[in-house]
Tab-separated table of C-alpha atoms in Angstrom:
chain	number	residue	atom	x	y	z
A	1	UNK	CA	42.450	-18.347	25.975
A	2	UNK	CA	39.816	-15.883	25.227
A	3	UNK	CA	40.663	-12.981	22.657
A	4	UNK	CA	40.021	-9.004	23.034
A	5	UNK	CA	36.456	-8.130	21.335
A	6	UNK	CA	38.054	-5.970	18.873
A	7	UNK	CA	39.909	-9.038	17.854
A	8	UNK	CA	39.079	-10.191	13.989
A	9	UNK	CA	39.998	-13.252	12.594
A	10	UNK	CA	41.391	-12.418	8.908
A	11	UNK	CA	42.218	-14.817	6.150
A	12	UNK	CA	44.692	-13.357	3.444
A	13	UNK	CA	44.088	-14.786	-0.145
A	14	UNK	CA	47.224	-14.244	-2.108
A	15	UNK	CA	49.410	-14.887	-4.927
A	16	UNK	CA	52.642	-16.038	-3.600
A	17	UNK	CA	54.631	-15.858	0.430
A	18	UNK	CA	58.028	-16.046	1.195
A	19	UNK	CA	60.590	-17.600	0.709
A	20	UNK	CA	59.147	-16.399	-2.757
A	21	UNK	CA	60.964	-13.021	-3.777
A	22	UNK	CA	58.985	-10.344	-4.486
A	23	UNK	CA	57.808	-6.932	-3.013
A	24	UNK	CA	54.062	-7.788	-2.330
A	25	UNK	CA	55.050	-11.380	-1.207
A	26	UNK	CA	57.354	-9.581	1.481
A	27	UNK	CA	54.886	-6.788	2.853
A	28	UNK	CA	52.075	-9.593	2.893
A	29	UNK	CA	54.581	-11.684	5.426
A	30	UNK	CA	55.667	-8.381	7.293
A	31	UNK	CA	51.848	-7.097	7.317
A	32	UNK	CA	50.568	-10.468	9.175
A	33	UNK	CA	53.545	-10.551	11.216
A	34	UNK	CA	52.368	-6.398	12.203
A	35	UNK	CA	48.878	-7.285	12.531
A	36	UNK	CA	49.507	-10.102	15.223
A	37	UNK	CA	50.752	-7.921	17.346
A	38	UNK	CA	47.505	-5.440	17.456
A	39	UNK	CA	44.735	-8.206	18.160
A	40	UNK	CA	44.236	-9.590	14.352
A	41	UNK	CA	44.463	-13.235	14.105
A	42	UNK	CA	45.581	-13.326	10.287
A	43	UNK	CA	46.309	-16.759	7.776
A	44	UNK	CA	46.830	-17.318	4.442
A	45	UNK	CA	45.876	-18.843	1.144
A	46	UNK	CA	48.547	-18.591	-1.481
A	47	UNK	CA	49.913	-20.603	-4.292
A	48	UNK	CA	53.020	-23.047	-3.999
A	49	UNK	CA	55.806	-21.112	-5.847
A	50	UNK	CA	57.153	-24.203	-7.960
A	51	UNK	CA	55.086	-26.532	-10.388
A	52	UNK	CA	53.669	-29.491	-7.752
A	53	UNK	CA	50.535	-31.349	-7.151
A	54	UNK	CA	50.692	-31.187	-3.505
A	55	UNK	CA	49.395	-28.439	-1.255
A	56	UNK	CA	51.397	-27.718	2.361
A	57	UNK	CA	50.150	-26.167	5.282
A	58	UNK	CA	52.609	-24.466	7.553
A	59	UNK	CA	52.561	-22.326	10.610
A	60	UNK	CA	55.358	-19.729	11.341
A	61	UNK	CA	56.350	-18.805	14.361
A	62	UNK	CA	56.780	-14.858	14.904
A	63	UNK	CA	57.113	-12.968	18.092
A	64	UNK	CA	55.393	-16.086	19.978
A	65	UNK	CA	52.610	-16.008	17.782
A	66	UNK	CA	51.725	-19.048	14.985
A	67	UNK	CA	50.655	-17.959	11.461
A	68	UNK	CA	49.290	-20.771	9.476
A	69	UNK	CA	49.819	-20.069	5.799
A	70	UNK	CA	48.559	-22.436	3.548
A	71	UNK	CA	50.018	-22.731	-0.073
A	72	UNK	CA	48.054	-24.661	-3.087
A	73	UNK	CA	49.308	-26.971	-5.256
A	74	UNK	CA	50.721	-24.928	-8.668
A	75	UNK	CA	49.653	-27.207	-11.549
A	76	UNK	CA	51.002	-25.127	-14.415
A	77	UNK	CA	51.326	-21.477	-14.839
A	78	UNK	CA	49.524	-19.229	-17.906
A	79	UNK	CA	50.155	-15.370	-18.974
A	80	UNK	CA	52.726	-15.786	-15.421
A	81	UNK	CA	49.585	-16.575	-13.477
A	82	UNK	CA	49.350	-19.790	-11.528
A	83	UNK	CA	46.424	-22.296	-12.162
A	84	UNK	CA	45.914	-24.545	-9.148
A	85	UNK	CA	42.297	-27.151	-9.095
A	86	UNK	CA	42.716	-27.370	-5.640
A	87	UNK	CA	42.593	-23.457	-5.116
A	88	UNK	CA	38.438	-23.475	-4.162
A	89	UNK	CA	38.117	-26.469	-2.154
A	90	UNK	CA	41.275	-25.191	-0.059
A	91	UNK	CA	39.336	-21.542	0.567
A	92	UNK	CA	35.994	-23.279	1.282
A	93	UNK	CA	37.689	-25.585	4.058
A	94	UNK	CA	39.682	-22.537	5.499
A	95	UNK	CA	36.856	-20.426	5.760
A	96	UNK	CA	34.780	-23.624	7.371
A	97	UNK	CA	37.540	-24.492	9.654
A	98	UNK	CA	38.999	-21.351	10.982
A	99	UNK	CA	35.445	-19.228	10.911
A	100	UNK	CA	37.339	-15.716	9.701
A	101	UNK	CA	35.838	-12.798	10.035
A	102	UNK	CA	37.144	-10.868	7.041
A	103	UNK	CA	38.254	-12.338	3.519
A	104	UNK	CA	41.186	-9.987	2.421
A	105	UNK	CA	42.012	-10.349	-1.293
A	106	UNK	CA	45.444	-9.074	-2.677
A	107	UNK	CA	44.915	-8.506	-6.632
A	108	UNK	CA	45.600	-8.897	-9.088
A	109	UNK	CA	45.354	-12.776	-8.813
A	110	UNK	CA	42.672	-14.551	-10.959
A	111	UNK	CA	42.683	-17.663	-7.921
A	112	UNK	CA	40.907	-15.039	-6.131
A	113	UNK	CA	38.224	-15.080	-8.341
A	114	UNK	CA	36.848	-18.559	-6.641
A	115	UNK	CA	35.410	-16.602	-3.922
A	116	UNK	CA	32.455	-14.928	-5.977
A	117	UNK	CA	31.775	-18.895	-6.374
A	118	UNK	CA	31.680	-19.806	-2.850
A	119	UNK	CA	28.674	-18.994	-1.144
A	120	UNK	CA	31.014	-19.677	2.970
A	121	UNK	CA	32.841	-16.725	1.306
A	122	UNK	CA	30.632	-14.399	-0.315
A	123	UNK	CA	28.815	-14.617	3.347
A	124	UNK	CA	31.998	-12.600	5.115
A	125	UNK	CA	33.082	-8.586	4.248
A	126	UNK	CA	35.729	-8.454	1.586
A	127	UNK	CA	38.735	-6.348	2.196
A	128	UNK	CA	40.367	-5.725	-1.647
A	129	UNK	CA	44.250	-4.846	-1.629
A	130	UNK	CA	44.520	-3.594	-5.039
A	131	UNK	CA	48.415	-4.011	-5.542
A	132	UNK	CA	48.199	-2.681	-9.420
A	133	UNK	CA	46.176	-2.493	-11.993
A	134	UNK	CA	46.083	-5.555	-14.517
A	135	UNK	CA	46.669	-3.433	-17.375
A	136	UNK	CA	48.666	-0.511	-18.679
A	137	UNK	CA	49.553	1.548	-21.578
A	138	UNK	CA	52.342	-0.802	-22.848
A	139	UNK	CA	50.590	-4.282	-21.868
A	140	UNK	CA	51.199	-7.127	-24.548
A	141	UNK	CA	48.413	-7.557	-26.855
A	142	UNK	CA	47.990	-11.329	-25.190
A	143	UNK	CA	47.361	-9.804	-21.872
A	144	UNK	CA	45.051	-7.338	-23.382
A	145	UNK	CA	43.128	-10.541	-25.028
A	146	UNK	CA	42.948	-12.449	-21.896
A	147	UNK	CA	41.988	-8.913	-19.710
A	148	UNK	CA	38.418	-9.254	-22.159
A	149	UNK	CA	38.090	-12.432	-20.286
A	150	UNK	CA	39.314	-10.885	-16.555
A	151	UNK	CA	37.758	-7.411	-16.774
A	152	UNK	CA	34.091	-8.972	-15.855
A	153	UNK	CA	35.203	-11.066	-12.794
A	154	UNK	CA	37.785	-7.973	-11.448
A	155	UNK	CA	34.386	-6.250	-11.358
A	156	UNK	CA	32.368	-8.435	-9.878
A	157	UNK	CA	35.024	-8.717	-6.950
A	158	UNK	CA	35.175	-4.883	-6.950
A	159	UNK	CA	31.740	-4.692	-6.606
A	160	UNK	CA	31.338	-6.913	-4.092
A	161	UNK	CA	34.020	-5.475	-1.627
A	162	UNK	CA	33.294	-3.390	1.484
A	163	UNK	CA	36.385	-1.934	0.755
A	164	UNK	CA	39.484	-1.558	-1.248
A	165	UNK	CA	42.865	-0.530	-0.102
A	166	UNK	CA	45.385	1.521	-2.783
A	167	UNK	CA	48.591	2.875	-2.366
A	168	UNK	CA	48.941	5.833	-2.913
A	169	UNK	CA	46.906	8.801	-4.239
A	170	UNK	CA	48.151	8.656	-7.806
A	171	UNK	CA	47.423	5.493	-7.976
A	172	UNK	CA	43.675	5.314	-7.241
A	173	UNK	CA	43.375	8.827	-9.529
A	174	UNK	CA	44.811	7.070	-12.312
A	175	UNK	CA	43.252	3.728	-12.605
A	176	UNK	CA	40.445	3.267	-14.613
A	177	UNK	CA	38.495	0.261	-12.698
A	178	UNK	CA	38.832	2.013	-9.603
A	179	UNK	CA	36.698	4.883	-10.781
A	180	UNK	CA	33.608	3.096	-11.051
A	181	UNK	CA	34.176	2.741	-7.263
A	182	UNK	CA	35.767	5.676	-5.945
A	183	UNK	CA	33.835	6.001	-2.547
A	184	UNK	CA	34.932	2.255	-1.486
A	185	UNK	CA	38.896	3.002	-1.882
A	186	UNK	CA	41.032	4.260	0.503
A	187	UNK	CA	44.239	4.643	0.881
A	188	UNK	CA	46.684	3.380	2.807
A	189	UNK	CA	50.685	3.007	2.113
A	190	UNK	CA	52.681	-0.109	2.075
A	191	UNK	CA	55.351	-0.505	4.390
A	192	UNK	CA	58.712	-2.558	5.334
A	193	UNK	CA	60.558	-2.691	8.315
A	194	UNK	CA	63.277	-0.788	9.707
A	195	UNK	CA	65.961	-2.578	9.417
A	196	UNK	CA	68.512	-0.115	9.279
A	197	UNK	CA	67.726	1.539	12.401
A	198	UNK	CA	69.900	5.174	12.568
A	199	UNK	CA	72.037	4.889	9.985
A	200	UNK	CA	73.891	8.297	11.690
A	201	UNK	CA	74.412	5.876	14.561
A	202	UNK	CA	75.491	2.532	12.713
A	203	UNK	CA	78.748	0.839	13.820
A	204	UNK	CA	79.083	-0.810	10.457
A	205	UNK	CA	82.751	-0.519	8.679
A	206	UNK	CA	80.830	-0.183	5.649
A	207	UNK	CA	82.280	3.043	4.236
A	208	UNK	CA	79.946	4.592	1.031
A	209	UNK	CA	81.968	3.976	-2.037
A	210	UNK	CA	81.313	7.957	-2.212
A	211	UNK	CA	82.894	9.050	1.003
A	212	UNK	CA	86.677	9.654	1.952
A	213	UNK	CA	88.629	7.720	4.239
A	214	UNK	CA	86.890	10.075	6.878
A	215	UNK	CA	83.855	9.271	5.952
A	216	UNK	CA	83.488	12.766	4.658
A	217	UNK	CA	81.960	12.605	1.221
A	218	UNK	CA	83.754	13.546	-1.622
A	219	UNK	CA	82.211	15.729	-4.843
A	220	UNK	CA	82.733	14.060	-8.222
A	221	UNK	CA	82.128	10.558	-7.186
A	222	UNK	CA	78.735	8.902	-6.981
A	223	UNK	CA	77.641	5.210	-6.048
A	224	UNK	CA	74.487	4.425	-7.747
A	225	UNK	CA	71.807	1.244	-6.763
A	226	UNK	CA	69.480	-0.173	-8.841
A	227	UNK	CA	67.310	-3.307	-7.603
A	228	UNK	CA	64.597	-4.684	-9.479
A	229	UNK	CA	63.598	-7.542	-12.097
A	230	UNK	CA	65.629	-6.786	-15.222
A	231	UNK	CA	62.590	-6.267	-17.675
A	232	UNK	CA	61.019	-3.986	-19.873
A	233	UNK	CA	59.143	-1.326	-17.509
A	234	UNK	CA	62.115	-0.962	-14.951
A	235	UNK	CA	63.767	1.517	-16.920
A	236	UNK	CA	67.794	0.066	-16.819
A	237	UNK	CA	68.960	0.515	-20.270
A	238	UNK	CA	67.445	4.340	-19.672
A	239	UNK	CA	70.201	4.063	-16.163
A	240	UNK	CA	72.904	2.764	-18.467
A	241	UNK	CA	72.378	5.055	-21.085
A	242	UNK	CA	72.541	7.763	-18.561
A	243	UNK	CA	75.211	7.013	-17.071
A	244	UNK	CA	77.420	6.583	-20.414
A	245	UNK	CA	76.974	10.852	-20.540
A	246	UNK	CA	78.879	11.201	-17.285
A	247	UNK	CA	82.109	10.471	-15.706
A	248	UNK	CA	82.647	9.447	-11.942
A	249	UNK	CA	79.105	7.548	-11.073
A	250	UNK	CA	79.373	3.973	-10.520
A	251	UNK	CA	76.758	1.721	-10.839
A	252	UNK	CA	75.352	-1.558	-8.910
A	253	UNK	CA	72.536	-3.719	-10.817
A	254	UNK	CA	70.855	-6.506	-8.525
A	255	UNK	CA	68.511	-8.566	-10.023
A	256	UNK	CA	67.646	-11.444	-12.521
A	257	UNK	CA	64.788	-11.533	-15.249
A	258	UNK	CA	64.451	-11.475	-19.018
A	259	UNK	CA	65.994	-8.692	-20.074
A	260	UNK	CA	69.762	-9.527	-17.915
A	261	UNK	CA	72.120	-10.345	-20.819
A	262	UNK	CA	70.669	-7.571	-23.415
A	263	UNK	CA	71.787	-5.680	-20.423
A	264	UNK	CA	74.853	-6.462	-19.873
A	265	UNK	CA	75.074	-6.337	-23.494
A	266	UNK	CA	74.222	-2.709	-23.447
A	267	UNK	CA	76.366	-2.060	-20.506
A	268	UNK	CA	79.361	-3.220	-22.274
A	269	UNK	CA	78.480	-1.327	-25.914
A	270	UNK	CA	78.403	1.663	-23.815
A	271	UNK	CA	81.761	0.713	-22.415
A	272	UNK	CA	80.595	0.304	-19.343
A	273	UNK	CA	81.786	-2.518	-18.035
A	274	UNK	CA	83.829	-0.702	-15.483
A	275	UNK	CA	81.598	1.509	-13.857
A	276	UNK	CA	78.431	-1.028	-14.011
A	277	UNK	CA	78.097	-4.287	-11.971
A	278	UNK	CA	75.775	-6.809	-12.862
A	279	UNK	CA	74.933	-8.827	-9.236
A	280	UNK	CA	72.336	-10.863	-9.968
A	281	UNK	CA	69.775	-12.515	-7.442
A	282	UNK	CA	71.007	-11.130	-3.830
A	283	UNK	CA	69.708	-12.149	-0.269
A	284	UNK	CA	68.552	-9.205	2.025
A	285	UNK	CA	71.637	-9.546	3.807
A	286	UNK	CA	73.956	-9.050	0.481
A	287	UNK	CA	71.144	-6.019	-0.336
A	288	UNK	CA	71.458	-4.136	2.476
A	289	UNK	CA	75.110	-3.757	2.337
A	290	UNK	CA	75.034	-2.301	-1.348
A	291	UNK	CA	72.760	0.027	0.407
A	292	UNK	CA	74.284	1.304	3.003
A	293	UNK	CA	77.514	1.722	0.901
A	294	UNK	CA	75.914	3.681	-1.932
A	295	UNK	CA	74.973	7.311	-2.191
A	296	UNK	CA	71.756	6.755	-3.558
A	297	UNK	CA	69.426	4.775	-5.045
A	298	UNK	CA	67.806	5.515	-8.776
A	299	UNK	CA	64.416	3.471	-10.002
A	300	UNK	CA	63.900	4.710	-13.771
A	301	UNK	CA	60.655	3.273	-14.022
A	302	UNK	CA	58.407	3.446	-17.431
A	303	UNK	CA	55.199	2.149	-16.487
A	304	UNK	CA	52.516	2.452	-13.986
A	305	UNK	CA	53.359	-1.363	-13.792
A	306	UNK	CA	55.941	-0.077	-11.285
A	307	UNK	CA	52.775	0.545	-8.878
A	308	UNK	CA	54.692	1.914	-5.411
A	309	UNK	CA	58.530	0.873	-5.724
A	310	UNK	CA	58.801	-0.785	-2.033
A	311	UNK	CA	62.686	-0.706	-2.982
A	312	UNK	CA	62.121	2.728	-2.748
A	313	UNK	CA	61.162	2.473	1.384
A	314	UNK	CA	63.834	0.295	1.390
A	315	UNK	CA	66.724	3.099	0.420
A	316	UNK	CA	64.558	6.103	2.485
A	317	UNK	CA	65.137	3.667	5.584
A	318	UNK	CA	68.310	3.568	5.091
A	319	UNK	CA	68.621	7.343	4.641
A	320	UNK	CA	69.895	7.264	1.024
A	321	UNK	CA	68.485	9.804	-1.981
A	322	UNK	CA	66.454	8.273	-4.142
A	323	UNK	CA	66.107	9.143	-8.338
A	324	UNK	CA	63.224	8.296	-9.839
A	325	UNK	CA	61.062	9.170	-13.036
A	326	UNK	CA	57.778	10.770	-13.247
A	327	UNK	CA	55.687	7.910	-14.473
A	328	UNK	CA	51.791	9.540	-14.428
A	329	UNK	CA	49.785	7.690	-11.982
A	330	UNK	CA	52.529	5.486	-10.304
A	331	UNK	CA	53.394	5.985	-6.804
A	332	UNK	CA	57.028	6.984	-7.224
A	333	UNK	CA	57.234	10.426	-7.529
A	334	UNK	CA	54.354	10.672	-4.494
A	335	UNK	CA	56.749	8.727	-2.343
A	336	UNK	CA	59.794	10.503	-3.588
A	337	UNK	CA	59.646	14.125	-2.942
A	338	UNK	CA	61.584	16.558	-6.034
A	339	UNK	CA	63.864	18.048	-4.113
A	340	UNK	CA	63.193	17.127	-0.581
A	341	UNK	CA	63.206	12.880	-0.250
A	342	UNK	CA	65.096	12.875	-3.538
A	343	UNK	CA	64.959	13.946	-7.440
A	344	UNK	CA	62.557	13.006	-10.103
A	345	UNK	CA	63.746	13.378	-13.848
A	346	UNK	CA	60.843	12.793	-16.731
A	347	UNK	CA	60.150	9.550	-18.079
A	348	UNK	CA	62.240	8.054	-20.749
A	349	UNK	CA	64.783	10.993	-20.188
A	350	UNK	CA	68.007	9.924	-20.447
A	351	UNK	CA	69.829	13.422	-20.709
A	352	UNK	CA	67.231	14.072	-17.387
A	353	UNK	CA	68.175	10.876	-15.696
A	354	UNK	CA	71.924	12.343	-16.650
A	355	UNK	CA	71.628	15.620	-15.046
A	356	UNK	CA	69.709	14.042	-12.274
A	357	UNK	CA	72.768	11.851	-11.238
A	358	UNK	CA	75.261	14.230	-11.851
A	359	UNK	CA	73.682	16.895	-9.720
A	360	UNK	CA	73.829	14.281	-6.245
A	361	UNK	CA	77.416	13.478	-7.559
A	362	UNK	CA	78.569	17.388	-7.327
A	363	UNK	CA	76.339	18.103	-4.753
A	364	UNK	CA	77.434	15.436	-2.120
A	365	UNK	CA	75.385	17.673	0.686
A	366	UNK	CA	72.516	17.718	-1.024
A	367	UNK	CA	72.575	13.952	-1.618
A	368	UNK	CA	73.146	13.703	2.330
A	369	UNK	CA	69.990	16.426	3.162
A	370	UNK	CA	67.619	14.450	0.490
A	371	UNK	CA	68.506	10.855	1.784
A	372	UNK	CA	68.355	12.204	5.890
A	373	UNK	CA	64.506	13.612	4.492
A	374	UNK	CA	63.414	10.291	3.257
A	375	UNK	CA	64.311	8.416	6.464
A	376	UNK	CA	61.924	11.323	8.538
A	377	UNK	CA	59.041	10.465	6.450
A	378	UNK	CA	59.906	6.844	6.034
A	379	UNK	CA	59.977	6.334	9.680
A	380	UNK	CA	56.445	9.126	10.114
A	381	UNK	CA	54.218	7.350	7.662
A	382	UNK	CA	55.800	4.176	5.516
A	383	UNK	CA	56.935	1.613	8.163
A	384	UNK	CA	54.998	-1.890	8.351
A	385	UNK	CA	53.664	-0.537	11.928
A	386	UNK	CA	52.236	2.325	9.983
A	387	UNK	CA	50.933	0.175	7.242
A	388	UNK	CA	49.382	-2.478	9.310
A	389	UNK	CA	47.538	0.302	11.658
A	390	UNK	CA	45.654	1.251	8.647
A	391	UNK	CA	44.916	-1.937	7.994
A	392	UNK	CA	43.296	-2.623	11.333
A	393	UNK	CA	41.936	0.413	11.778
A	394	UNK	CA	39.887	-0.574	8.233
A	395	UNK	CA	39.117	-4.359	9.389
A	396	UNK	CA	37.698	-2.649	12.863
A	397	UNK	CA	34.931	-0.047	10.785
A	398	UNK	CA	33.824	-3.663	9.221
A	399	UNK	CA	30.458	-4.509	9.591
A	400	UNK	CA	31.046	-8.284	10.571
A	401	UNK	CA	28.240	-10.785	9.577
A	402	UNK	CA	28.904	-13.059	12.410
């Protein structure tokens, strides 16, 4: 069957895919999924998410259309990164079997690094999605060590890309090896699906733990969410600090990481243990209920590791306020509005973060108004539709070499 002429064969080279968890790893699958649908024949090279010495090659059927995403064998992992030997000879046999017309690098992911190697590679127009920069502020001194060793190839691939997608606005303004390079960027906003559709028009039972038995909601309660990996830059033991200067906010925790039983440790110090619920690892499913039954949903972020927050689109779908801190050069407080799509409280704050919680728990209108704002410019600009129209938009300005 022949294919439009606008039509562009894409290969994505990437860190991880579904069923690994992760923001990035879910817009990649949702963004190939988008792009199918608009005349962009997209694959993709990741990494195998557990230790193996076999690769796999899969194709998944969406919407009547196969993507083949192929995932390297994961030898061992360093610094979290994953070293596989089979990595290069996988890209050069892609690239010589399927004939793409655009290589489209997600970074940061050293694997990617194998196509400045490859001359079947360094032949097509590179499309760089810069996801976040490598290093920050607060970056371990090991990572620093190894970035003396990473800085010169991140360059060269900068360099050699036609052009490199960011974000958000912030972002790009505040990275450092993105301003060597500042007419190749542009940017263009993740996105996630809807998969709340109107929450004014749900038939769910679900009634927010801050509501009455009308579904009226009620001032002086408050049903906080916070998803995320519990480590060091997410900002949780700011949350639970926060929350130990008020009276009446409840508190959900999903996630899993490092950091989980200092947590809960904290949590119950602060004598917490009533008002703050430790979930764990939750499926979307499990997710989405805590999120339609809270009030809002508060990301204390510390670093500008906490590039875009896609949790964030994921509580403006589903029309909920969002609280988040004013980390300088993240994407947060870009996507969430002070005072319009939600409140932002200064970083490290936790008398802010207080006041910030405390004013949606009085206020239960204003929580209502903020999360009702979100969902408008969720659904004008931050969907995967939007996202992936970018996306082609940028692959069709491509000069191709074939």
């Amino acid at each position: 069957m022949s294919t439009p002429a606008t039509a562009k064969k894409v290969l994505h080279v990437g860190k991880y895919f579904p069923p690994h968890a992760g923001g990035m790893e879910t817009y990649l699958h949702d963004l190939m999924r988008a792009l199918a649908t608009m005349d962009i024949t997209p694959s993709a090279l990741v990494h195998r998410s557990q230790i193996s010495l076999h690769s796999s090659e899969e194709l998944l059927s969406t919407g009547g259309t196969a993507l083949r995403i192929v995932r390297a064998a994961t030898w061992c992992r360093l610094l979290f990164t994953p070293i596989s030997l089979t990595f290069p000879w996988l890209l050069h046999r892609l690239i010589k079997r399927d004939q793409p017309d655009i290589l489209h690098l997600h970074l940061p992911n050293p694997s990617a690094f194998w196509a400045l190697a490859l001359p079947s590679a360094r032949r097509l127009p590179w499309v760089i999605h810069w996801q976040s920069d490598v290093l920050t502020n607060k970056s371990h001194w090991l990572l620093r060590l190894a970035y003396r060793f990473y800085s010169p190839l991140e360059s060269a691939l900068l360099n050699k890309a036609a052009r490199v997608v960011v974000s958000s606005p912030p972002y790009l303004a505040a990275s450092r090896p993105l301003a060597k390079i500042p007419d190749k960027c542009v940017v263009i906003p993740l996105g996630i699906n809807d998969r709340f559709g109107d929450p004014t028009h749900n038939d769910s039972t679900v009634t927010p733990a801050g509501t009455d038995k009308t579904g009226a909601a009620t001032a002086g309660n408050l049903s906080v969410l916070a998803i995320g990996r519990m480590t060091h830059y997410k900002g949780f033991d700011i949350l639970l600090r926060a929350m130990a200067q008020t009276e009446g906010i409840t508190l959900d925790l999903v996630g899993h990481g490092e950091l989980t039983r200092s947590l809960e440790r904290l949590a119950d110090s602060l004598n917490l243990a009533a008002r703050a619920r430790f979930h764990g690892l939750l499926d979307e499913k499990a997710k989405d209920t805590l999120l339609s039954r809270c009030d809002c949903l508060c990301l204390p972020s510390t670093d500008r590791t906490e590039s875009f927050g896609m949790v964030l689109l994921e509580a403006m779908s589903a029309a909920k306020a969002c609280v988040v801190s004013d980390v300088e050069g993240s994407g947060m407080s870009w996507l969430v509005e002070d005072g319009k799509t939600g409140l932002v409280a200064p970083t490290h704050d936790i008398n802010g973060l207080a006041e910030a919680l405390c004013l949606l728990r009085d206020d239960p209108e204003l929580a209502a108004t903020l999360g009702q704002n979100g969902r408008q410019k969720f659904l004008a600009a931050l969907t995967i539709e939007a996202s992936a129209e970018g996306i082609r938009d940028l692959y069709h300005k491509l000069p191709l070499t074939r």
